[in-house]
C-alpha positions as MATLAB code, in Angstrom:
seq = 'MTEEVSIYQDGKLCRNVPGKIIRRKDKRILIEFVVSVDAEKHGFKDTTWTAWFKRRHREKGGVYECIGMNYWYYAS';
ca = [
     -46.710   62.783   -2.786;
     -43.859   65.536   -3.412;
     -42.342   66.826   -6.393;
     -38.087   67.391   -6.494;
     -37.602   70.841   -7.857;
     -34.692   73.164   -8.140;
     -34.897   76.767   -6.342;
     -32.798   79.674   -7.538;
     -31.498   83.036   -6.109;
     -30.394   86.094   -7.805;
     -26.903   87.216   -7.124;
     -26.162   85.081   -4.177;
     -24.043   82.109   -3.111;
     -27.112   79.925   -3.324;
     -27.976   78.849   -6.588;
     -30.108   75.644   -7.788;
     -30.231   74.375   -4.435;
     -33.104   71.213   -4.074;
     -36.469   71.749   -2.977;
     -39.612   69.835   -2.403;
     -43.368   70.905   -3.400;
     -45.253   70.645   -0.204;
     -48.599   72.050   -1.961;
     -50.323   73.897   -4.532;
     -53.010   76.315   -4.024;
     -54.436   78.734   -6.861;
     -51.457   80.099   -8.272;
     -49.377   79.611   -5.426;
     -47.018   76.703   -4.659;
     -45.742   75.928   -1.032;
     -42.188   74.676   -1.403;
     -39.554   73.401    1.240;
     -36.013   74.729    0.213;
     -32.399   74.808    1.323;
     -30.952   78.170    2.402;
     -27.511   79.123    3.523;
     -28.049   81.433    6.674;
     -24.880   83.587    7.865;
     -24.384   82.129   11.318;
     -22.450   84.440   13.535;
     -19.682   82.485   14.834;
     -19.219   79.449   12.138;
     -19.782   80.913    8.415;
     -22.524   79.763    6.516;
     -25.026   77.035    7.732;
     -27.687   75.284    5.574;
     -31.269   75.313    6.919;
     -34.761   74.110    5.479;
     -37.101   76.763    5.024;
     -40.549   76.605    3.953;
     -42.091   79.686    1.856;
     -45.130   80.147   -0.627;
     -44.019   81.015   -4.511;
     -46.515   83.048   -6.567;
     -46.653   82.933  -10.182;
     -45.673   86.213  -11.848;
     -48.182   87.632  -13.674;
     -45.766   89.420  -16.376;
     -44.080   85.855  -17.517;
     -46.102   83.625  -19.472;
     -43.848   80.869  -18.650;
     -43.664   79.031  -15.054;
     -42.319   81.223  -13.103;
     -42.520   81.519   -9.652;
     -41.397   84.045   -7.407;
     -40.760   83.537   -3.161;
     -43.332   85.847   -1.609;
     -41.235   88.365    0.530;
     -37.667   86.589   -0.622;
     -35.464   86.750   -3.550;
     -36.115   83.029   -4.549;
     -37.260   81.636   -7.874;
     -38.735   78.547   -9.039;
     -39.062   77.949  -12.737;
     -41.893   74.914  -13.613;
     -41.059   73.038  -16.633;
];
């Protein structure tokens, strides 16, 4: 069963995009979400990516940071 979530990106066009939690492991979550990619000839194009999000140690709440990218998931 997948859980619908919202993914955020700091300072970019993509904010509050839909995502699905695919898997949970330790303090990491695998999420599939939509990213706007700059296509050379046709402007921005929506693409689905799958990436691991890791819980931030500095935050006591449920803040997860995408490994290697500037995307965030805020667990409620």
